[in-house]
Every structure is written in structure tokens, then in C-alpha cells.
Amino acid sequence: MHCVRKVTDDLYWVGANDHRTTLFENIHPIPTGVSYNAYLLLDEQSVLVDTVDWSACRQMMENVEHLLAGKPLDVLLINHMEPDHGASIEEILRRYPQVKIISTPKAFMLMRQFGFDIDGHELVEVREGDTYTFGTHTVTFVEAPMVHWPEAMVTFDVTDGVLFSADAFGSFNALDGKLFADEVDFDRDWLDEARRYLTNIVGKYGPHVQLLLKKAGGIMEQIKYICPLHGPVWRENFEYIVDKYDKWSRYEPEVSGVMIAYASMYGNTEGAAQALAAKLVEKGVRNLAVYDVSNTHVSYLISEAFKYSHIVLASVTYNLGIYPVMHNFLADMKALNLQNRKVALVENGSWACKSGDLMQKFLEEEMKGMTVINQRLSLASAMGEEKEDELEALANAIVDSIIEES
Ligand code: FEO
């Protein structure tokens, strides 16, 4: 059964929702699913813009066949060939052997590397600034390297002002019938998943996202629709999502507030984290979230670290090192290039307490622009009443830092 949505008079969403895959890229949990968006333009030539993951191939095929109503598919335009979008290319080629493929030279190279049987079909290589006309619609191509793979481009339909933005402006979450961002409560239901998607998938490539935003800024007046490869289509309020992307890709905090991430073996470090949270709230901090790194997938921790201006890392010492899950969190923050945060430390160790010094060394020597607040809470096994002054001093130092920054 087909399931399509109209974007404009002659452009349709022909993608699919996926609630079966548990791990996106086999690493990031997607408990609320994900959509793979493909679009079909019915001009004098029919143009399929990108395809979908193999798991969603059948649905996309039914959608395309329904709209083509027996006519051939003329053009397959590939902005991004990563298999969550490109896996169905070969099936399209089998069903529509006369189809012409338009993409970047690097994308064709990667298709061959992945074993896609594209040779023997008409391949049109395009580069930045090239244009192509399908009838009444003319498109221009804009390279978008590392957003999210090196071969990526975005395509702008200058006739209708439609930007096919590839992974940019995408999000986790299945669409489930809704298509446009103005059909959902984005702030309530989508923002966290959009941030988790962007920061974990493209976080490392902030400067490349900035470059693409700069290019998009040059045509912003002409853009009427932004059609990403995951998540909702934008047709209004562009400044909202552009502003979020701008902040995330500049590693600028989205909110002034505190994320407390604790690693606790027997609940004592957790107790200190909770006591600190209570003190901070008493002192007026309202934007605050507490996470147990042992049972929170690191993709959520990364998203929250990108969101907040201040991070508290509370960790036990383990094998004379940082507790492994906290160490993993630090390594992921580094890998995703997170920078320019104020960090406070809580350490614990029943003998040879090392975690504070080691976390500080990691933050200062392995990451960029991480400022460690000069006040630490140091515990030996558990927090007793004698630590009250230290806790108070740490809470005050964090509040002072928040005030100083705002
Ligand atoms: Fe959604 Fe980079 O693929």
C-alpha cells in the first residue's frame, strides 16, 4: 500500500518510517524510530531525489510506482549515497533500467566501492554551481562535504525554492503521518532528537556545517522548503532550525544551565551528584539535568553536553583510573569535538583517589576550550556531613560561573 505526502503541486514525499531498527548506524538507539525521506518530482521528466535504507525499500517502491502510474522513472538524483539512503539505488536500477543517475564524482566512486552495480547506466557527474533542467524545474547543485560524508551535496530547485538538504536539518524520530515541521510540536517532541541526531552524526564536522550554512545563507531569501533526508520538512520558521544548527555547529551552548553526569558504583557518588543538584536548584538554577552515565546511552549524554553551558562530571576511581563509562563519555565528547564548556569535577575513591586529576588532565590536554572550575568536591567512599562546606563551595562556584557568563 502506498503512503505518500504532497510537498508542492508536483513534488511528493515518497520515503518511509522505520520503527524496527533499534540502533541507527548500529550504534545510536532510536526508540521513537526514524524516517528515511525520498522525494519524487513529477516534471516533464520524473526525478527521484535520493532513495532509502534497505529496510524501507519496499515502501518507497510502492510509493514511487503509485505516483508514476506505469510511466518510467527518468532520473535518480543522489545527494548522499550513505546506505541509509543509497541502499535502494540498485533496486531502482533493476526496476527502471533506463534511469539516468545524477550525483557527484565522489558519490559514484563510493557507490562502486560499496558494490552498487551502476556502470552500464547513464551517469551524470555534477559539481558545485552546475545546473540541470527537468522541464519546468531547474536545479543547482551545492557541494556539502562532510555533512555528513565527503561525497554529499545539496540540491536547490530554483523554480520552486526547494532545498533538498541531505542529512542537514535532519532528525531522529519517525514522522508517522506528519510531514511538515509545523504539523508537530517541534520544541516539545523533536528538538532533543534533532540535537541528538546532529551532534552524534555530524558533531565532529561543525566547521563543515558552518560552511554549508554560509552557502544556504546566500540563498535564504529564495528558500521556501527545506527537505532533509530524515525528519520533517520545513516550510516556515527557517530561522528557528538554522539558529539551532548554527549554535550546535559552533559548539555554542543552547541554554545556560547545568548537566550533571555521574558514574557511581554503590550509590555514593550518585548521592553527591543529587545533593549538588538540589543545592544548585535551591540557588536558582532551573535548567538542570542529571544523568547516570552507566545507564544512559552516550548519544543522549553527548546531546545534553552540547545543550548545556556547564557540565559536572562526578566519577569514582576505578583501577586507579576514571570509571570506564565516564572515560567513554569523555572520549566521545573529544571525538565529536565538543568544546568551550565550563566543567566542575566531583571525584571519589576509597583509596588512591585519582579520577578528579585524570578527568582534569583529559579536559585540559585532550579537548579544546574546556575550562575546569577551580573548586572540586573530593570524596573518600561516601559523602558525610563534613563535606557540606565543600559541596556548598562547589555549588557557589558553578552559580558564579553561570552568572559571569550570562
Ligand atoms: Fe542519513 Fe549520512 O546518512
mmCIF file of N, CA and C in Angstrom, residues 218-345:
data_model
loop_
_atom_site.group_PDB
_atom_site.id
_atom_site.type_symbol
_atom_site.label_atom_id
_atom_site.label_comp_id
_atom_site.label_asym_id
_atom_site.label_seq_id
_atom_site.Cartn_x
_atom_site.Cartn_y
_atom_site.Cartn_z
ATOM 1 N N GLY A 218 23.273 32.555 1.650
ATOM 2 C CA GLY A 218 23.299 33.333 0.415
ATOM 3 C C GLY A 218 22.024 33.214 -0.404
ATOM 4 N N ILE A 219 21.248 32.117 -0.183
ATOM 5 C CA ILE A 219 20.015 31.942 -0.968
ATOM 6 C C ILE A 219 18.779 31.880 -0.065
ATOM 7 N N MET A 220 18.976 32.274 1.221
ATOM 8 C CA MET A 220 17.895 32.103 2.202
ATOM 9 C C MET A 220 16.583 32.763 1.759
ATOM 10 N N GLU A 221 16.717 33.913 1.099
ATOM 11 C CA GLU A 221 15.511 34.641 0.649
ATOM 12 C C GLU A 221 14.690 33.806 -0.334
ATOM 13 N N GLN A 222 15.396 32.952 -1.066
ATOM 14 C CA GLN A 222 14.695 32.178 -2.115
ATOM 15 C C GLN A 222 14.150 30.845 -1.604
ATOM 16 N N ILE A 223 14.583 30.441 -0.400
ATOM 17 C CA ILE A 223 14.190 29.105 0.075
ATOM 18 C C ILE A 223 12.750 29.134 0.597
ATOM 19 N N LYS A 224 11.947 28.212 0.068
ATOM 20 C CA LYS A 224 10.553 28.104 0.530
ATOM 21 C C LYS A 224 10.302 26.774 1.251
ATOM 22 N N TYR A 225 11.122 25.796 0.955
ATOM 23 C CA TYR A 225 11.009 24.485 1.604
ATOM 24 C C TYR A 225 12.420 23.950 1.862
ATOM 25 N N ILE A 226 12.598 23.342 3.021
ATOM 26 C CA ILE A 226 13.836 22.594 3.274
ATOM 27 C C ILE A 226 13.431 21.132 3.444
ATOM 28 N N CYS A 227 13.936 20.291 2.560
ATOM 29 C CA CYS A 227 13.560 18.869 2.553
ATOM 30 C C CYS A 227 14.769 18.019 2.944
ATOM 31 N N PRO A 228 14.889 17.641 4.204
ATOM 32 C CA PRO A 228 16.039 16.829 4.624
ATOM 33 C C PRO A 228 15.799 15.336 4.366
ATOM 34 N N LEU A 229 16.806 14.547 4.614
ATOM 35 C CA LEU A 229 16.699 13.100 4.388
ATOM 36 C C LEU A 229 16.162 12.346 5.601
ATOM 37 N N HIS A 230 16.062 13.003 6.737
ATOM 38 C CA HIS A 230 15.410 12.424 7.922
ATOM 39 C C HIS A 230 14.575 13.541 8.561
ATOM 40 N N GLY A 231 13.439 13.162 9.137
ATOM 41 C CA GLY A 231 12.673 14.144 9.906
ATOM 42 C C GLY A 231 11.830 15.057 9.046
ATOM 43 N N PRO A 232 11.206 16.057 9.683
ATOM 44 C CA PRO A 232 10.199 16.848 8.989
ATOM 45 C C PRO A 232 10.744 17.832 7.957
ATOM 46 N N VAL A 233 9.869 18.183 7.025
ATOM 47 C CA VAL A 233 10.138 19.202 6.002
ATOM 48 C C VAL A 233 9.789 20.563 6.595
ATOM 49 N N TRP A 234 10.645 21.539 6.363
ATOM 50 C CA TRP A 234 10.417 22.897 6.872
ATOM 51 C C TRP A 234 9.860 23.778 5.760
ATOM 52 N N ARG A 235 8.774 24.492 6.052
ATOM 53 C CA ARG A 235 8.224 25.431 5.064
ATOM 54 C C ARG A 235 7.950 26.793 5.694
ATOM 55 N N GLU A 236 8.323 26.947 6.962
ATOM 56 C CA GLU A 236 8.233 28.244 7.634
ATOM 57 C C GLU A 236 9.195 28.225 8.824
ATOM 58 N N ASN A 237 9.372 29.396 9.429
ATOM 59 C CA ASN A 237 10.185 29.474 10.642
ATOM 60 C C ASN A 237 11.603 28.894 10.450
ATOM 61 N N PHE A 238 12.181 29.162 9.277
ATOM 62 C CA PHE A 238 13.518 28.615 8.973
ATOM 63 C C PHE A 238 14.560 29.085 9.987
ATOM 64 N N GLU A 239 14.372 30.329 10.465
ATOM 65 C CA GLU A 239 15.397 30.879 11.368
ATOM 66 C C GLU A 239 15.529 30.038 12.642
ATOM 67 N N TYR A 240 14.413 29.376 13.051
ATOM 68 C CA TYR A 240 14.451 28.550 14.260
ATOM 69 C C TYR A 240 15.473 27.412 14.096
ATOM 70 N N ILE A 241 15.316 26.629 13.025
ATOM 71 C CA ILE A 241 16.193 25.461 12.868
ATOM 72 C C ILE A 241 17.598 25.889 12.425
ATOM 73 N N VAL A 242 17.683 26.954 11.653
ATOM 74 C CA VAL A 242 19.013 27.435 11.237
ATOM 75 C C VAL A 242 19.786 27.923 12.463
ATOM 76 N N ASP A 243 19.099 28.598 13.365
ATOM 77 C CA ASP A 243 19.749 29.077 14.588
ATOM 78 C C ASP A 243 20.251 27.912 15.444
ATOM 79 N N LYS A 244 19.435 26.852 15.552
ATOM 80 C CA LYS A 244 19.887 25.679 16.324
ATOM 81 C C LYS A 244 21.129 25.068 15.675
ATOM 82 N N TYR A 245 21.069 24.884 14.366
ATOM 83 C CA TYR A 245 22.210 24.291 13.669
ATOM 84 C C TYR A 245 23.456 25.162 13.804
ATOM 85 N N ASP A 246 23.232 26.463 13.760
ATOM 86 C CA ASP A 246 24.355 27.387 13.885
ATOM 87 C C ASP A 246 25.019 27.219 15.258
ATOM 88 N N LYS A 247 24.192 27.171 16.314
ATOM 89 C CA LYS A 247 24.743 27.015 17.671
ATOM 90 C C LYS A 247 25.463 25.685 17.819
ATOM 91 N N TRP A 248 24.794 24.600 17.428
ATOM 92 C CA TRP A 248 25.392 23.276 17.607
ATOM 93 C C TRP A 248 26.711 23.162 16.846
ATOM 94 N N SER A 249 26.755 23.712 15.642
ATOM 95 C CA SER A 249 27.965 23.537 14.829
ATOM 96 C C SER A 249 29.074 24.509 15.228
ATOM 97 N N ARG A 250 28.711 25.549 16.005
ATOM 98 C CA ARG A 250 29.768 26.407 16.558
ATOM 99 C C ARG A 250 30.141 25.964 17.969
ATOM 100 N N TYR A 251 29.528 24.903 18.438
ATOM 101 C CA TYR A 251 29.784 24.368 19.789
ATOM 102 C C TYR A 251 29.401 25.384 20.851
ATOM 103 N N GLU A 252 28.398 26.165 20.521
ATOM 104 C CA GLU A 252 27.915 27.171 21.472
ATOM 105 C C GLU A 252 26.746 26.564 22.249
ATOM 106 N N PRO A 253 26.721 26.708 23.584
ATOM 107 C CA PRO A 253 25.618 26.100 24.352
ATOM 108 C C PRO A 253 24.268 26.648 23.909
ATOM 109 N N GLU A 254 23.272 25.759 23.973
ATOM 110 C CA GLU A 254 21.914 26.179 23.607
ATOM 111 C C GLU A 254 21.246 26.861 24.796
ATOM 112 N N VAL A 255 21.545 26.384 25.997
ATOM 113 C CA VAL A 255 20.964 27.004 27.187
ATOM 114 C C VAL A 255 22.040 27.198 28.255
ATOM 115 N N SER A 256 21.796 28.213 29.078
ATOM 116 C CA SER A 256 22.645 28.430 30.242
ATOM 117 C C SER A 256 22.103 27.531 31.351
ATOM 118 N N GLY A 257 22.881 26.575 31.771
ATOM 119 C CA GLY A 257 22.402 25.628 32.779
ATOM 120 C C GLY A 257 23.424 24.534 33.003
ATOM 121 N N VAL A 258 23.024 23.511 33.739
ATOM 122 C CA VAL A 258 23.988 22.506 34.197
ATOM 123 C C VAL A 258 23.532 21.095 33.855
ATOM 124 N N MET A 259 24.434 20.352 33.240
ATOM 125 C CA MET A 259 24.245 18.918 33.081
ATOM 126 C C MET A 259 25.150 18.225 34.100
ATOM 127 N N ILE A 260 24.564 17.395 34.939
ATOM 128 C CA ILE A 260 25.388 16.620 35.881
ATOM 129 C C ILE A 260 25.418 15.177 35.396
ATOM 130 N N ALA A 261 26.609 14.686 35.099
ATOM 131 C CA ALA A 261 26.769 13.297 34.654
ATOM 132 C C ALA A 261 27.575 12.570 35.724
ATOM 133 N N TYR A 262 26.990 11.535 36.312
ATOM 134 C CA TYR A 262 27.723 10.841 37.380
ATOM 135 C C TYR A 262 27.979 9.379 37.029
ATOM 136 N N ALA A 263 29.115 8.879 37.543
ATOM 137 C CA ALA A 263 29.472 7.464 37.409
ATOM 138 C C ALA A 263 29.659 6.938 38.816
ATOM 139 N N SER A 264 28.774 6.074 39.242
ATOM 140 C CA SER A 264 28.734 5.652 40.643
ATOM 141 C C SER A 264 28.656 4.135 40.722
ATOM 142 N N MET A 265 29.432 3.543 41.639
ATOM 143 C CA MET A 265 29.391 2.079 41.760
ATOM 144 C C MET A 265 28.368 1.616 42.788
ATOM 145 N N TYR A 266 28.320 2.288 43.924
ATOM 146 C CA TYR A 266 27.449 1.832 45.013
ATOM 147 C C TYR A 266 26.484 2.922 45.486
ATOM 148 N N GLY A 267 26.359 3.959 44.715
ATOM 149 C CA GLY A 267 25.366 4.994 45.022
ATOM 150 C C GLY A 267 25.894 6.190 45.781
ATOM 151 N N ASN A 268 27.165 6.165 46.178
ATOM 152 C CA ASN A 268 27.683 7.288 46.971
ATOM 153 C C ASN A 268 28.032 8.502 46.111
ATOM 154 N N THR A 269 28.641 8.262 44.972
ATOM 155 C CA THR A 269 28.905 9.375 44.042
ATOM 156 C C THR A 269 27.574 9.908 43.511
ATOM 157 N N GLU A 270 26.643 9.000 43.290
ATOM 158 C CA GLU A 270 25.298 9.408 42.865
ATOM 159 C C GLU A 270 24.670 10.323 43.923
ATOM 160 N N GLY A 271 24.847 9.941 45.195
ATOM 161 C CA GLY A 271 24.295 10.760 46.287
ATOM 162 C C GLY A 271 24.875 12.164 46.274
ATOM 163 N N ALA A 272 26.176 12.266 46.014
ATOM 164 C CA ALA A 272 26.810 13.589 45.959
ATOM 165 C C ALA A 272 26.261 14.384 44.782
ATOM 166 N N ALA A 273 26.068 13.698 43.640
ATOM 167 C CA ALA A 273 25.530 14.384 42.449
ATOM 168 C C ALA A 273 24.128 14.912 42.735
ATOM 169 N N GLN A 274 23.328 14.112 43.414
ATOM 170 C CA GLN A 274 21.958 14.546 43.737
ATOM 171 C C GLN A 274 21.972 15.704 44.734
ATOM 172 N N ALA A 275 22.880 15.629 45.717
ATOM 173 C CA ALA A 275 22.962 16.718 46.708
ATOM 174 C C ALA A 275 23.384 18.015 46.021
ATOM 175 N N LEU A 276 24.306 17.904 45.072
ATOM 176 C CA LEU A 276 24.752 19.087 44.330
ATOM 177 C C LEU A 276 23.599 19.633 43.477
ATOM 178 N N ALA A 277 22.853 18.736 42.846
ATOM 179 C CA ALA A 277 21.709 19.172 42.028
ATOM 180 C C ALA A 277 20.717 19.954 42.898
ATOM 181 N N ALA A 278 20.415 19.423 44.083
ATOM 182 C CA ALA A 278 19.446 20.085 44.975
ATOM 183 C C ALA A 278 19.945 21.469 45.372
ATOM 184 N N LYS A 279 21.233 21.549 45.671
ATOM 185 C CA LYS A 279 21.805 22.857 46.060
ATOM 186 C C LYS A 279 21.723 23.852 44.908
ATOM 187 N N LEU A 280 22.040 23.394 43.707
ATOM 188 C CA LEU A 280 22.017 24.296 42.541
ATOM 189 C C LEU A 280 20.601 24.803 42.278
ATOM 190 N N VAL A 281 19.632 23.916 42.411
ATOM 191 C CA VAL A 281 18.238 24.341 42.187
ATOM 192 C C VAL A 281 17.831 25.334 43.277
ATOM 193 N N GLU A 282 18.224 25.051 44.520
ATOM 194 C CA GLU A 282 17.936 25.992 45.625
ATOM 195 C C GLU A 282 18.527 27.370 45.360
ATOM 196 N N LYS A 283 19.651 27.358 44.670
ATOM 197 C CA LYS A 283 20.330 28.633 44.387
ATOM 198 C C LYS A 283 19.815 29.281 43.103
ATOM 199 N N GLY A 284 18.776 28.700 42.513
ATOM 200 C CA GLY A 284 18.118 29.356 41.388
ATOM 201 C C GLY A 284 18.383 28.771 40.014
ATOM 202 N N VAL A 285 19.217 27.718 39.947
ATOM 203 C CA VAL A 285 19.476 27.111 38.628
ATOM 204 C C VAL A 285 18.259 26.256 38.245
ATOM 205 N N ARG A 286 17.616 26.591 37.158
ATOM 206 C CA ARG A 286 16.407 25.853 36.750
ATOM 207 C C ARG A 286 16.675 24.923 35.566
ATOM 208 N N ASN A 287 17.603 25.308 34.713
ATOM 209 C CA ASN A 287 17.953 24.428 33.591
ATOM 210 C C ASN A 287 19.015 23.452 34.082
ATOM 211 N N LEU A 288 18.568 22.300 34.525
ATOM 212 C CA LEU A 288 19.491 21.336 35.118
ATOM 213 C C LEU A 288 19.003 19.923 34.822
ATOM 214 N N ALA A 289 19.921 19.047 34.470
ATOM 215 C CA ALA A 289 19.562 17.649 34.206
ATOM 216 C C ALA A 289 20.641 16.750 34.782
ATOM 217 N N VAL A 290 20.214 15.616 35.342
ATOM 218 C CA VAL A 290 21.148 14.681 35.984
ATOM 219 C C VAL A 290 21.101 13.347 35.240
ATOM 220 N N TYR A 291 22.267 12.795 34.929
ATOM 221 C CA TYR A 291 22.335 11.527 34.195
ATOM 222 C C TYR A 291 23.319 10.562 34.849
ATOM 223 N N ASP A 292 22.912 9.309 34.906
ATOM 224 C CA ASP A 292 23.799 8.224 35.319
ATOM 225 C C ASP A 292 24.466 7.703 34.049
ATOM 226 N N VAL A 293 25.759 7.894 33.922
ATOM 227 C CA VAL A 293 26.420 7.504 32.675
ATOM 228 C C VAL A 293 26.421 5.991 32.460
ATOM 229 N N SER A 294 26.206 5.239 33.567
ATOM 230 C CA SER A 294 26.193 3.774 33.417
ATOM 231 C C SER A 294 24.946 3.280 32.712
ATOM 232 N N ASN A 295 23.846 4.012 32.823
ATOM 233 C CA ASN A 295 22.628 3.505 32.185
ATOM 234 C C ASN A 295 21.981 4.504 31.230
ATOM 235 N N THR A 296 22.778 5.472 30.794
ATOM 236 C CA THR A 296 22.287 6.389 29.767
ATOM 237 C C THR A 296 23.168 6.213 28.538
ATOM 238 N N HIS A 297 22.551 5.907 27.406
ATOM 239 C CA HIS A 297 23.378 5.726 26.200
ATOM 240 C C HIS A 297 24.141 7.012 25.914
ATOM 241 N N VAL A 298 25.378 6.850 25.528
ATOM 242 C CA VAL A 298 26.258 8.015 25.390
ATOM 243 C C VAL A 298 25.737 9.014 24.346
ATOM 244 N N SER A 299 24.928 8.569 23.395
ATOM 245 C CA SER A 299 24.396 9.520 22.396
ATOM 246 C C SER A 299 23.507 10.565 23.068
ATOM 247 N N TYR A 300 22.795 10.163 24.130
ATOM 248 C CA TYR A 300 21.967 11.129 24.872
ATOM 249 C C TYR A 300 22.864 12.064 25.692
ATOM 250 N N LEU A 301 23.932 11.503 26.264
ATOM 251 C CA LEU A 301 24.859 12.339 27.045
ATOM 252 C C LEU A 301 25.510 13.386 26.149
ATOM 253 N N ILE A 302 25.896 12.982 24.951
ATOM 254 C CA ILE A 302 26.513 13.922 24.007
ATOM 255 C C ILE A 302 25.543 15.043 23.669
ATOM 256 N N SER A 303 24.312 14.681 23.389
ATOM 257 C CA SER A 303 23.310 15.692 23.038
ATOM 258 C C SER A 303 23.138 16.712 24.170
ATOM 259 N N GLU A 304 23.096 16.212 25.398
ATOM 260 C CA GLU A 304 22.936 17.108 26.545
ATOM 261 C C GLU A 304 24.185 17.947 26.784
ATOM 262 N N ALA A 305 25.343 17.369 26.538
ATOM 263 C CA ALA A 305 26.592 18.131 26.707
ATOM 264 C C ALA A 305 26.654 19.281 25.704
ATOM 265 N N PHE A 306 26.112 19.053 24.489
ATOM 266 C CA PHE A 306 26.059 20.138 23.505
ATOM 267 C C PHE A 306 25.030 21.192 23.919
ATOM 268 N N LYS A 307 24.022 20.762 24.683
ATOM 269 C CA LYS A 307 22.932 21.686 25.039
ATOM 270 C C LYS A 307 23.337 22.666 26.147
ATOM 271 N N TYR A 308 23.974 22.164 27.188
ATOM 272 C CA TYR A 308 24.188 22.982 28.390
ATOM 273 C C TYR A 308 25.529 23.726 28.390
ATOM 274 N N SER A 309 25.534 24.856 29.086
ATOM 275 C CA SER A 309 26.760 25.657 29.185
ATOM 276 C C SER A 309 27.745 25.075 30.199
ATOM 277 N N HIS A 310 27.207 24.396 31.226
ATOM 278 C CA HIS A 310 28.046 23.880 32.312
ATOM 279 C C HIS A 310 27.828 22.365 32.464
ATOM 280 N N ILE A 311 28.920 21.683 32.682
ATOM 281 C CA ILE A 311 28.852 20.230 32.846
ATOM 282 C C ILE A 311 29.548 19.867 34.150
ATOM 283 N N VAL A 312 28.892 19.034 34.960
ATOM 284 C CA VAL A 312 29.552 18.482 36.151
ATOM 285 C C VAL A 312 29.832 17.016 35.865
ATOM 286 N N LEU A 313 31.080 16.619 35.999
ATOM 287 C CA LEU A 313 31.449 15.218 35.856
ATOM 288 C C LEU A 313 31.789 14.676 37.241
ATOM 289 N N ALA A 314 31.038 13.674 37.685
ATOM 290 C CA ALA A 314 31.256 13.073 39.007
ATOM 291 C C ALA A 314 31.607 11.614 38.797
ATOM 292 N N SER A 315 32.822 11.238 39.181
ATOM 293 C CA SER A 315 33.251 9.865 38.873
ATOM 294 C C SER A 315 34.030 9.223 40.012
ATOM 295 N N VAL A 316 33.774 7.959 40.179
ATOM 296 C CA VAL A 316 34.603 7.167 41.081
ATOM 297 C C VAL A 316 35.934 6.865 40.390
ATOM 298 N N THR A 317 36.893 6.449 41.199
ATOM 299 C CA THR A 317 38.178 5.978 40.681
ATOM 300 C C THR A 317 38.072 4.466 40.503
ATOM 301 N N TYR A 318 38.591 3.943 39.409
ATOM 302 C CA TYR A 318 38.438 2.514 39.102
ATOM 303 C C TYR A 318 39.738 2.025 38.485
ATOM 304 N N ASN A 319 40.332 1.028 39.078
ATOM 305 C CA ASN A 319 41.650 0.557 38.607
ATOM 306 C C ASN A 319 42.644 1.719 38.486
ATOM 307 N N LEU A 320 42.590 2.610 39.456
ATOM 308 C CA LEU A 320 43.436 3.808 39.502
ATOM 309 C C LEU A 320 43.190 4.744 38.311
ATOM 310 N N GLY A 321 42.064 4.584 37.665
ATOM 311 C CA GLY A 321 41.736 5.452 36.522
ATOM 312 C C GLY A 321 40.333 6.014 36.665
ATOM 313 N N ILE A 322 39.871 6.622 35.574
ATOM 314 C CA ILE A 322 38.499 7.132 35.534
ATOM 315 C C ILE A 322 37.573 5.938 35.305
ATOM 316 N N TYR A 323 36.426 5.939 35.951
ATOM 317 C CA TYR A 323 35.462 4.849 35.766
ATOM 318 C C TYR A 323 35.212 4.672 34.259
ATOM 319 N N PRO A 324 35.274 3.451 33.743
ATOM 320 C CA PRO A 324 35.272 3.262 32.274
ATOM 321 C C PRO A 324 34.139 3.963 31.530
ATOM 322 N N VAL A 325 32.905 3.930 32.042
ATOM 323 C CA VAL A 325 31.820 4.573 31.283
ATOM 324 C C VAL A 325 32.000 6.088 31.236
ATOM 325 N N MET A 326 32.574 6.669 32.305
ATOM 326 C CA MET A 326 32.856 8.112 32.283
ATOM 327 C C MET A 326 33.997 8.399 31.299
ATOM 328 N N HIS A 327 34.956 7.505 31.283
ATOM 329 C CA HIS A 327 36.067 7.662 30.343
ATOM 330 C C HIS A 327 35.544 7.608 28.907
ATOM 331 N N ASN A 328 34.601 6.692 28.662
ATOM 332 C CA ASN A 328 33.995 6.603 27.321
ATOM 333 C C ASN A 328 33.276 7.896 26.963
ATOM 334 N N PHE A 329 32.572 8.464 27.933
ATOM 335 C CA PHE A 329 31.845 9.717 27.682
ATOM 336 C C PHE A 329 32.840 10.821 27.306
ATOM 337 N N LEU A 330 33.927 10.907 28.069
ATOM 338 C CA LEU A 330 34.957 11.907 27.755
ATOM 339 C C LEU A 330 35.525 11.680 26.352
ATOM 340 N N ALA A 331 35.788 10.417 26.027
ATOM 341 C CA ALA A 331 36.368 10.106 24.702
ATOM 342 C C ALA A 331 35.385 10.485 23.596
ATOM 343 N N ASP A 332 34.094 10.252 23.827
ATOM 344 C CA ASP A 332 33.095 10.613 22.814
ATOM 345 C C ASP A 332 32.990 12.126 22.663
ATOM 346 N N MET A 333 33.040 12.846 23.791
ATOM 347 C CA MET A 333 32.997 14.317 23.698
ATOM 348 C C MET A 333 34.181 14.813 22.865
ATOM 349 N N LYS A 334 35.335 14.216 23.117
ATOM 350 C CA LYS A 334 36.523 14.620 22.359
ATOM 351 C C LYS A 334 36.347 14.283 20.876
ATOM 352 N N ALA A 335 35.882 13.058 20.600
ATOM 353 C CA ALA A 335 35.732 12.622 19.206
ATOM 354 C C ALA A 335 34.752 13.522 18.448
ATOM 355 N N LEU A 336 33.751 14.004 19.158
ATOM 356 C CA LEU A 336 32.733 14.831 18.493
ATOM 357 C C LEU A 336 33.053 16.318 18.607
ATOM 358 N N ASN A 337 34.269 16.590 19.092
ATOM 359 C CA ASN A 337 34.812 17.947 19.012
ATOM 360 C C ASN A 337 34.130 18.940 19.945
ATOM 361 N N LEU A 338 33.387 18.448 20.945
ATOM 362 C CA LEU A 338 32.727 19.387 21.863
ATOM 363 C C LEU A 338 33.791 20.272 22.507
ATOM 364 N N GLN A 339 33.475 21.548 22.604
ATOM 365 C CA GLN A 339 34.454 22.495 23.151
ATOM 366 C C GLN A 339 33.749 23.654 23.834
ATOM 367 N N ASN A 340 34.533 24.444 24.519
ATOM 368 C CA ASN A 340 34.052 25.696 25.128
ATOM 369 C C ASN A 340 32.955 25.488 26.171
ATOM 370 N N ARG A 341 33.176 24.587 27.090
ATOM 371 C CA ARG A 341 32.238 24.405 28.191
ATOM 372 C C ARG A 341 32.970 24.646 29.514
ATOM 373 N N LYS A 342 32.196 25.032 30.536
ATOM 374 C CA LYS A 342 32.741 25.121 31.887
ATOM 375 C C LYS A 342 32.433 23.788 32.571
ATOM 376 N N VAL A 343 33.437 23.206 33.192
ATOM 377 C CA VAL A 343 33.251 21.876 33.774
ATOM 378 C C VAL A 343 33.644 21.891 35.249
ATOM 379 N N ALA A 344 32.786 21.316 36.087
ATOM 380 C CA ALA A 344 33.113 21.133 37.508
ATOM 381 C C ALA A 344 33.295 19.639 37.767
ATOM 382 N N LEU A 345 34.155 19.320 38.718
ATOM 383 C CA LEU A 345 34.500 17.920 38.945
ATOM 384 C C LEU A 345 34.157 17.460 40.363
#
